[in-house]
Amino acid sequence: MIKRTYYLETFGCQMNVHDSEKMAGILEHEGYTRTLEPKLADLILFNTCSIREKAEQKFYSRLGRIKTIKARNPLAKIVVAGCIAQQDGKKLTARAPYVDFVFGPDNLKYIRDIAAEVAKEQFVLSENPALTDEALPSLREDGIRAWVNIMYGCNNFCSYCVVPYTRGRERSRPSRDILMELRDLAGKGYKEVTLLGQNVNSYRSDCDFPELLRHANDIKGIERIRFVTSHPKDLSSGLIHAIKCLDKVCEHIHLPLQSGSTRILQLMNRRYTFNEYREKVEILRENIPDIAITSDIIAGFPQENDLDHEATLQAISSIGFDGLFAFKYSSRPGTKAEAISGHLDESEKSKRLNDIITLQNNITDKKNKQLEGTVQTILIDRPDAKMKPGQLTGRTTTNKIVLVNNAASIPPGTILSVRIVRAHRHSLIGERISSR
Ligand code: 5AD
Ligand code: SF4
């Protein structure tokens, strides 16, 4: 068999990272090995993201640089998968004629035909596909923490967002398939799983999401269960109860607020008011006092005025998030928000983004400082190249990164009790107490 190589570059969210694991799984099954040098590859695959213009520009600039590689090695196959593929379709090859194949996030399996050199179509883009790719062999390299899809697509149509267009309508995987995958991961020694969906709270197959968590919690070997992302409008008392009562479900929820102004939330089609959001946070904290709450905010949505921006800053202060991802609003083709009047200029959006980041940095520093002296249990990660000898890292159940010195003999995957001795903005320093 001729040895062939692939180069794979992934842009965007965890969903894409996991889709890439599936495509890598297929490619390796077809006899390909990975190379980190595009110029040495027989197949160059980009898994793309179109959530914001910046992600799109980054990809197109990478693609531009691949042109010379294709010119030197015309036999190399250039493949574009993911959300830009779905969104731009034929426009993509008009812009970059050297691209050989384009397929969307719901057509991952097509990489098999491309790898086996039997692919007939240049474009494979489904509008709203059936659930077909759950059995793909993921190439997971971590060994400790794994991503697992529980549902695909989104029905929410937030007015700024391309996801419902690029990833189609919501489809939930049957619980038995998910649980089988979790048991298989546990058998391979995985300790932590993160259940992935655009809106996990609307997971519904033969059971609902809290029930899925209950079954997952019973799997021997899996020590920690996380999930992303939760839409505030669908956060149910059943889920709060599940986080509270199931010992393996981590005390962390990513609950994107997007704006603290109810007027802007309405324009965003988020279907909750700020008060409703705040009430949900209060119920979460009453039930699970140590829960970490992280969020997403969009700065400078169309028509956002100074008062709306103030309301967002106020909301961030009053809630006190453990972490925040803040983004400048980016106009996306085909979305409702693109057509709203009153878009803000870039400098105003940058200023507002900066206000948000500065405020949150202060909050993060204070929250982390409060953890000094506390005891936390961390799941030890695989060592990474940037670490000094004798150092290890892990995450608390609330998803904070902890660095421990003088502890090299502890194997990855161990749950360790540490005392937090110092807090930085992006990590905590811990000292070993004992292993469980
Ligand atoms: N502009 C800026 N941010 C966006 N997000 C989604 N679409 C856009 C957009 N058009 C952000 C939201 C979402 C996160 C994944 O990305 O905050 O929660
Ligand atoms: Fe996009 Fe809203 Fe769906 Fe999240 S819930 S993927 S922001 S449409």
Coordinates of C-alpha atoms and ligand atoms in Angstrom, one line a residue:
M1 CA 0.0 0.0 0.0
I2 CA 1.3 3.5 -0.9
K3 CA 1.9 5.6 2.2
R4 CA -0.1 8.8 2.1
T5 CA -0.2 11.8 4.4
Y6 CA -2.7 14.4 5.5
Y7 CA -2.4 17.8 7.0
L8 CA -5.4 19.0 9.0
E9 CA -6.0 22.4 10.4
T10 CA -9.1 23.2 12.6
F11 CA -10.7 26.6 13.2
G12 CA -13.4 27.5 15.7
C13 CA -15.3 25.8 18.4
Q14 CA -15.2 22.4 20.3
M15 CA -17.7 21.1 17.9
N16 CA -15.2 21.6 15.1
V17 CA -12.4 20.2 17.1
H18 CA -14.4 17.0 17.6
D19 CA -15.5 16.9 13.9
S20 CA -11.8 17.0 13.1
E21 CA -11.2 14.0 15.4
K22 CA -13.8 12.1 13.4
M23 CA -12.2 13.1 10.0
A24 CA -8.7 12.2 11.3
G25 CA -10.2 8.9 12.4
I26 CA -11.5 8.2 8.9
L27 CA -8.3 9.3 7.2
E28 CA -6.1 7.1 9.4
H29 CA -8.5 4.2 8.9
E30 CA -7.9 4.7 5.2
G31 CA -4.2 4.4 5.7
Y32 CA -3.1 8.1 5.9
T33 CA -0.7 9.4 8.5
R34 CA -0.7 12.9 9.8
T35 CA 2.0 15.5 8.9
L36 CA 2.4 18.9 10.4
E37 CA 3.8 20.3 7.2
P38 CA 1.3 21.1 4.5
K39 CA 3.9 21.0 1.8
L40 CA 4.6 17.3 2.6
A41 CA 0.9 16.3 2.5
D42 CA -1.1 14.4 -0.2
L43 CA -4.3 15.8 1.3
I44 CA -4.7 19.2 2.9
L45 CA -7.8 19.5 4.9
F46 CA -9.2 22.7 6.5
N47 CA -12.1 22.4 9.0
T48 CA -13.5 25.9 9.0
C49 CA -15.5 28.3 11.2
S50 CA -17.8 31.1 10.0
I51 CA -19.1 32.4 13.4
R52 CA -17.4 35.8 13.0
E53 CA -15.8 37.5 10.1
K54 CA -12.4 37.4 11.7
A55 CA -12.4 33.5 11.8
E56 CA -13.4 33.6 8.1
Q57 CA -10.6 36.0 7.2
K58 CA -8.1 33.9 9.0
F59 CA -9.1 30.8 7.0
Y60 CA -9.1 32.6 3.7
S61 CA -5.6 34.0 4.4
R62 CA -4.4 30.5 5.2
L63 CA -6.0 29.1 2.1
G64 CA -4.3 31.8 0.0
R65 CA -0.9 30.6 1.2
I66 CA -1.7 27.0 0.2
K67 CA -1.9 28.1 -3.4
T68 CA 1.8 28.0 -3.9
I69 CA 1.9 24.5 -2.4
K70 CA -0.7 23.3 -4.9
A71 CA 1.3 25.0 -7.7
R72 CA 4.4 23.0 -6.7
N73 CA 2.5 19.8 -6.0
P74 CA -0.6 19.7 -8.3
L75 CA -1.5 16.2 -7.1
A76 CA -2.1 17.3 -3.5
K77 CA -5.8 17.4 -2.8
I78 CA -7.1 20.6 -1.1
V79 CA -10.2 20.0 0.9
V80 CA -12.4 22.5 2.7
A81 CA -14.9 21.2 5.3
G82 CA -17.0 22.8 8.0
C83 CA -19.1 26.0 8.3
I84 CA -17.4 28.2 5.7
A85 CA -17.7 25.3 3.2
Q86 CA -21.5 25.0 3.9
Q87 CA -22.0 28.8 3.9
D88 CA -19.9 29.7 0.8
G89 CA -20.3 26.6 -1.3
K90 CA -19.4 27.3 -4.9
K91 CA -18.3 30.9 -4.1
L92 CA -15.3 29.2 -2.4
T93 CA -13.9 27.7 -5.5
A94 CA -14.7 30.9 -7.5
R95 CA -12.3 32.6 -5.0
A96 CA -9.8 29.7 -4.8
P97 CA -10.0 27.6 -7.9
Y98 CA -7.3 25.3 -6.7
V99 CA -9.7 23.8 -4.0
D100 CA -10.6 20.3 -5.0
F101 CA -13.4 19.4 -2.6
V102 CA -15.9 21.2 -0.4
F103 CA -18.2 19.6 2.1
G104 CA -20.3 20.7 5.0
P105 CA -20.3 19.8 8.7
D106 CA -23.0 17.2 8.2
N107 CA -21.1 15.4 5.5
L108 CA -18.0 14.5 7.3
K109 CA -18.1 10.9 5.9
Y110 CA -17.3 12.3 2.5
I111 CA -13.7 12.5 3.5
R112 CA -13.6 8.7 3.2
D113 CA -14.5 8.9 -0.5
I114 CA -11.9 11.6 -1.0
A115 CA -9.2 9.6 0.8
A116 CA -10.0 6.5 -1.2
E117 CA -9.9 8.6 -4.4
V118 CA -13.5 7.6 -5.4
A119 CA -15.1 11.0 -4.7
K120 CA -17.2 12.1 -7.7
E121 CA -18.7 15.4 -6.5
Q122 CA -16.7 18.5 -5.9
F123 CA -19.4 19.9 -3.5
V124 CA -21.3 17.9 -0.9
L125 CA -23.5 20.3 1.1
S126 CA -26.7 19.0 2.7
E127 CA -29.4 21.4 3.6
N128 CA -30.8 19.5 6.5
P129 CA -29.4 16.0 6.7
A130 CA -30.5 13.1 8.7
L131 CA -28.4 11.9 11.6
T132 CA -25.7 9.9 9.9
D133 CA -22.3 10.4 11.3
E134 CA -22.6 9.2 14.9
A135 CA -20.7 6.0 14.3
L136 CA -17.6 7.6 12.8
P137 CA -14.4 6.4 14.4
S138 CA -13.0 9.5 16.3
L139 CA -9.2 9.8 16.6
R140 CA -8.9 11.0 20.1
E141 CA -5.4 11.6 21.3
D142 CA -5.9 13.0 24.8
G143 CA -6.6 9.7 26.6
I144 CA -8.1 11.5 29.7
R145 CA -10.8 14.0 28.4
A146 CA -13.1 13.4 25.5
W147 CA -15.7 15.4 23.5
V148 CA -18.9 13.5 22.8
N149 CA -21.7 14.9 20.5
I150 CA -25.2 14.5 21.9
M151 CA -26.9 16.6 19.4
Y152 CA -26.3 18.5 16.2
G153 CA -27.7 21.8 14.8
C154 CA -29.7 24.6 16.3
N155 CA -33.3 25.8 16.1
N156 CA -33.0 29.0 17.9
F157 CA -32.1 31.5 15.1
C158 CA -30.6 34.1 17.3
S159 CA -30.6 37.0 14.9
Y160 CA -26.8 37.4 14.7
C161 CA -25.9 33.7 14.3
V162 CA -25.0 31.6 11.3
V163 CA -25.1 28.3 13.1
P164 CA -28.7 27.4 12.2
Y165 CA -27.8 28.0 8.6
T166 CA -24.5 26.1 8.6
R167 CA -25.3 23.2 10.9
G168 CA -29.1 22.9 10.2
R169 CA -31.9 22.0 12.5
E170 CA -31.6 20.3 15.9
R171 CA -31.1 16.5 15.9
S172 CA -30.5 14.5 19.0
R173 CA -28.6 11.2 19.0
P174 CA -30.4 8.3 20.6
S175 CA -29.3 7.9 24.2
R176 CA -28.2 4.3 23.8
D177 CA -25.6 5.4 21.2
I178 CA -24.3 8.1 23.4
L179 CA -24.1 5.8 26.4
M180 CA -22.4 3.2 24.4
E181 CA -19.7 5.7 23.3
L182 CA -19.3 6.8 27.0
R183 CA -18.8 3.2 28.1
D184 CA -16.3 2.6 25.4
L185 CA -14.4 5.7 26.4
A186 CA -14.5 4.6 30.1
G187 CA -13.1 1.2 28.9
K188 CA -10.2 3.0 27.2
G189 CA -9.4 4.8 30.4
Y190 CA -11.0 8.2 29.8
K191 CA -12.0 10.0 33.0
E192 CA -13.8 13.1 31.8
V193 CA -16.4 13.6 29.1
T194 CA -17.8 16.9 27.7
L195 CA -21.2 16.4 26.1
L196 CA -21.5 18.7 23.1
G197 CA -24.5 20.4 21.6
Q198 CA -25.4 23.9 20.4
N199 CA -28.2 23.8 23.0
V200 CA -27.9 20.7 25.2
N201 CA -30.9 21.7 27.3
S202 CA -33.2 20.9 24.4
Y203 CA -31.7 17.4 23.9
R204 CA -34.6 15.1 23.4
S205 CA -34.6 11.5 22.1
D206 CA -35.8 8.5 24.1
C207 CA -35.0 10.6 27.2
D208 CA -34.4 14.3 28.1
F209 CA -31.0 15.8 29.0
P210 CA -31.3 15.4 32.9
E211 CA -32.1 11.8 32.4
L212 CA -29.2 11.3 30.0
L213 CA -26.9 12.8 32.7
R214 CA -28.3 10.4 35.2
H215 CA -27.4 7.4 33.0
A216 CA -24.0 8.9 32.2
N217 CA -23.4 9.3 35.9
D218 CA -23.8 5.6 36.4
I219 CA -21.0 4.6 34.1
K220 CA -18.1 3.2 36.0
G221 CA -14.7 4.7 35.2
I222 CA -16.1 8.1 34.0
E223 CA -15.3 10.5 36.9
R224 CA -16.4 13.8 35.5
I225 CA -19.2 14.9 33.2
R226 CA -19.3 18.4 31.6
F227 CA -21.6 19.8 29.0
V228 CA -21.7 22.8 26.6
T229 CA -23.7 24.9 25.6
S230 CA -26.8 25.8 27.6
H231 CA -29.4 28.3 26.3
P232 CA -30.7 30.3 29.3
K233 CA -34.3 30.1 28.1
D234 CA -34.2 26.2 28.3
L235 CA -32.4 25.9 31.6
S236 CA -34.8 23.7 33.6
S237 CA -35.2 22.8 37.2
G238 CA -34.5 19.2 36.2
L239 CA -31.1 20.2 34.9
I240 CA -30.3 22.2 38.1
H241 CA -31.4 19.2 40.1
A242 CA -29.1 17.0 38.1
I243 CA -26.1 19.2 38.5
K244 CA -26.8 19.4 42.3
C245 CA -27.4 15.7 42.9
L246 CA -25.2 13.8 40.4
D247 CA -21.8 13.4 41.9
K248 CA -19.9 13.3 38.6
V249 CA -21.6 16.3 36.9
C250 CA -19.2 19.2 37.4
E251 CA -20.3 22.4 39.1
H252 CA -19.9 24.6 36.0
I253 CA -22.3 26.0 33.6
H254 CA -21.6 28.0 30.4
L255 CA -24.7 30.2 30.1
P256 CA -24.3 32.8 27.4
L257 CA -26.0 36.1 28.3
Q258 CA -25.0 38.0 25.2
S259 CA -26.3 41.4 26.5
G260 CA -27.6 42.9 29.7
S261 CA -30.2 45.0 27.9
T262 CA -33.5 43.4 27.5
R263 CA -34.2 45.6 24.5
I264 CA -31.1 44.2 22.7
L265 CA -31.9 40.7 23.9
Q266 CA -35.2 41.0 22.0
L267 CA -33.5 42.3 18.9
M268 CA -31.1 39.3 19.2
N269 CA -34.2 37.0 19.4
R270 CA -32.8 35.4 22.6
R271 CA -36.3 35.0 24.1
Y272 CA -35.5 35.9 27.7
T273 CA -35.2 39.2 29.6
F274 CA -32.3 40.1 31.7
N275 CA -34.4 39.6 34.9
E276 CA -35.3 36.1 33.8
Y277 CA -31.6 35.4 33.2
R278 CA -30.7 36.8 36.7
E279 CA -33.4 34.7 38.4
K280 CA -32.0 31.5 36.8
V281 CA -28.6 32.4 38.1
E282 CA -30.0 33.0 41.6
I283 CA -31.7 29.6 41.5
L284 CA -28.5 27.9 40.3
R285 CA -26.5 29.5 43.1
E286 CA -29.1 28.7 45.8
N287 CA -29.0 25.1 44.8
I288 CA -25.3 24.8 44.0
P289 CA -23.5 27.4 46.0
D290 CA -20.0 26.7 44.5
I291 CA -21.2 26.6 40.9
A292 CA -19.0 28.5 38.4
I293 CA -20.9 30.4 35.8
T294 CA -19.3 31.5 32.6
S295 CA -20.8 33.4 29.7
D296 CA -20.6 35.0 26.3
I297 CA -21.2 38.7 25.5
I298 CA -21.5 40.4 22.2
A299 CA -20.3 44.0 22.2
G300 CA -21.9 46.5 19.8
F301 CA -24.9 44.8 18.5
P302 CA -26.8 46.9 15.9
Q303 CA -28.8 49.7 17.6
E304 CA -27.0 49.2 21.0
N305 CA -26.8 52.6 22.6
D306 CA -24.8 53.9 25.6
L307 CA -27.6 52.9 28.0
D308 CA -27.7 49.3 26.6
H309 CA -23.9 49.1 26.9
E310 CA -24.1 50.4 30.5
A311 CA -26.8 47.7 31.2
T312 CA -24.4 45.0 30.0
L313 CA -21.6 46.3 32.2
Q314 CA -24.0 46.5 35.1
A315 CA -25.2 42.9 34.4
I316 CA -21.6 41.6 34.3
S317 CA -20.8 43.4 37.7
S318 CA -23.9 42.2 39.4
I319 CA -23.7 38.6 38.3
G320 CA -20.0 38.2 38.7
F321 CA -19.1 35.6 36.1
D322 CA -16.2 33.2 36.7
G323 CA -15.1 33.8 33.1
L324 CA -16.4 35.6 30.0
F325 CA -15.9 35.3 26.3
A326 CA -16.6 38.7 24.8
F327 CA -16.8 39.3 21.1
K328 CA -17.3 42.3 18.8
Y329 CA -20.6 42.0 16.9
S330 CA -19.8 40.7 13.4
S331 CA -22.3 40.9 10.7
R332 CA -23.0 37.5 9.2
P333 CA -24.4 36.9 5.7
G334 CA -28.1 35.8 5.6
T335 CA -28.8 36.5 9.3
K336 CA -31.7 38.8 10.5
A337 CA -29.3 41.1 12.3
E338 CA -27.5 41.9 9.1
A339 CA -30.6 43.6 7.8
I340 CA -31.3 45.6 11.1
S341 CA -30.5 49.3 10.7
G342 CA -28.0 51.1 13.0
H343 CA -24.8 49.1 12.8
L344 CA -22.1 50.6 14.9
D345 CA -18.7 51.5 13.6
E346 CA -15.7 49.3 14.4
S347 CA -14.0 51.8 16.8
E348 CA -17.1 52.0 18.9
K349 CA -17.5 48.2 19.0
S350 CA -13.8 48.0 20.0
K351 CA -14.2 50.5 22.8
R352 CA -17.2 48.7 24.2
L353 CA -15.4 45.3 24.0
N354 CA -12.5 46.8 25.8
D355 CA -14.8 48.1 28.6
I356 CA -16.3 44.6 29.0
I357 CA -12.9 42.9 29.1
T358 CA -11.4 45.3 31.6
L359 CA -14.4 44.9 33.9
Q360 CA -14.3 41.1 33.7
N361 CA -10.6 41.0 34.3
N362 CA -11.1 42.7 37.6
I363 CA -13.9 40.3 38.5
T364 CA -11.9 37.3 37.5
D365 CA -9.0 38.4 39.6
K366 CA -11.2 38.9 42.7
K367 CA -13.0 35.6 42.2
N368 CA -9.7 33.7 41.8
K369 CA -8.2 35.5 44.8
Q370 CA -11.1 34.2 46.9
L371 CA -10.0 30.7 46.1
E372 CA -6.6 31.1 47.8
G373 CA -6.5 28.8 50.9
T374 CA -9.3 26.6 49.6
V375 CA -8.9 22.9 48.8
Q376 CA -9.9 21.8 45.3
T377 CA -9.9 18.5 43.6
I378 CA -8.3 18.5 40.2
L379 CA -8.2 16.0 37.4
I380 CA -4.6 15.8 36.2
D381 CA -4.1 16.5 32.5
R382 CA -1.6 15.0 30.1
P383 CA 1.6 17.0 30.3
D384 CA 2.1 19.6 27.6
A385 CA 5.3 20.8 26.0
K386 CA 5.2 24.2 27.7
M387 CA 5.4 22.8 31.2
K388 CA 8.5 22.9 33.3
P389 CA 9.9 19.6 34.7
G390 CA 8.1 18.5 37.8
Q391 CA 5.1 20.6 37.0
L392 CA 1.6 19.3 36.3
T393 CA -1.7 20.9 35.5
G394 CA -5.3 19.9 36.1
R395 CA -8.7 21.4 36.3
T396 CA -11.1 21.9 39.2
T397 CA -14.6 20.7 38.9
T398 CA -15.5 24.4 38.3
N399 CA -13.1 24.2 35.2
K400 CA -10.3 26.4 36.6
I401 CA -6.8 25.6 35.6
V402 CA -4.4 24.7 38.5
L403 CA -0.7 24.4 38.2
V404 CA 1.1 22.1 40.7
N405 CA 4.9 22.1 41.2
N406 CA 7.0 19.2 42.4
A407 CA 4.5 16.6 41.5
A408 CA 5.7 14.9 38.4
S409 CA 5.3 11.3 39.6
I410 CA 1.5 11.6 39.6
P411 CA 0.0 10.0 36.4
P412 CA -2.4 12.0 34.2
G413 CA -6.0 11.0 34.9
T414 CA -5.5 11.0 38.7
I415 CA -7.9 13.0 40.9
L416 CA -5.8 15.0 43.3
S417 CA -6.7 17.2 46.2
V418 CA -4.7 20.5 46.2
R419 CA -4.6 23.6 48.3
I420 CA -4.7 26.8 46.3
V421 CA -1.8 28.9 47.4
R422 CA -1.8 31.6 44.8
A423 CA -4.3 32.9 42.2
H424 CA -3.4 34.4 38.8
R425 CA -5.9 35.6 36.3
H426 CA -5.7 32.5 34.0
S427 CA -4.5 29.9 36.4
L428 CA -4.2 29.0 40.1
I429 CA -1.2 27.6 41.8
G430 CA -1.8 24.6 44.0
E431 CA 0.1 22.5 46.4
R432 CA -0.5 18.7 46.7
I433 CA -2.4 17.4 49.7
S434 CA -3.3 13.8 48.8
S435 CA -4.5 11.6 46.0
R436 CA -7.9 10.0 46.1
Ligands
5AD1 N1 -20.9 38.2 16.1 C1 -20.2 38.2 17.3 N2 -20.3 37.1 18.1 C2 -21.1 36.1 17.8 N3 -21.4 34.9 18.4 C3 -22.2 34.2 17.6 N4 -22.4 34.9 16.5 C4 -21.8 36.1 16.5 C5 -21.6 37.2 15.7 N5 -22.3 37.3 14.5 C6 -20.9 34.6 19.7 C7 -22.0 34.4 20.7 C8 -22.0 32.9 20.9 C9 -20.6 32.5 20.7 C10 -20.3 31.1 20.4 O1 -20.2 33.3 19.6 O2 -21.7 35.1 21.9 O3 -22.5 32.5 22.2
SF4_2 FE1 -26.3 30.5 17.5 FE2 -28.3 31.1 19.2 FE3 -28.1 28.6 18.2 FE4 -26.3 29.5 20.0 S1 -28.5 29.2 20.4 S2 -25.9 28.4 18.0 S3 -26.1 31.6 19.4 S4 -28.6 30.5 17.0

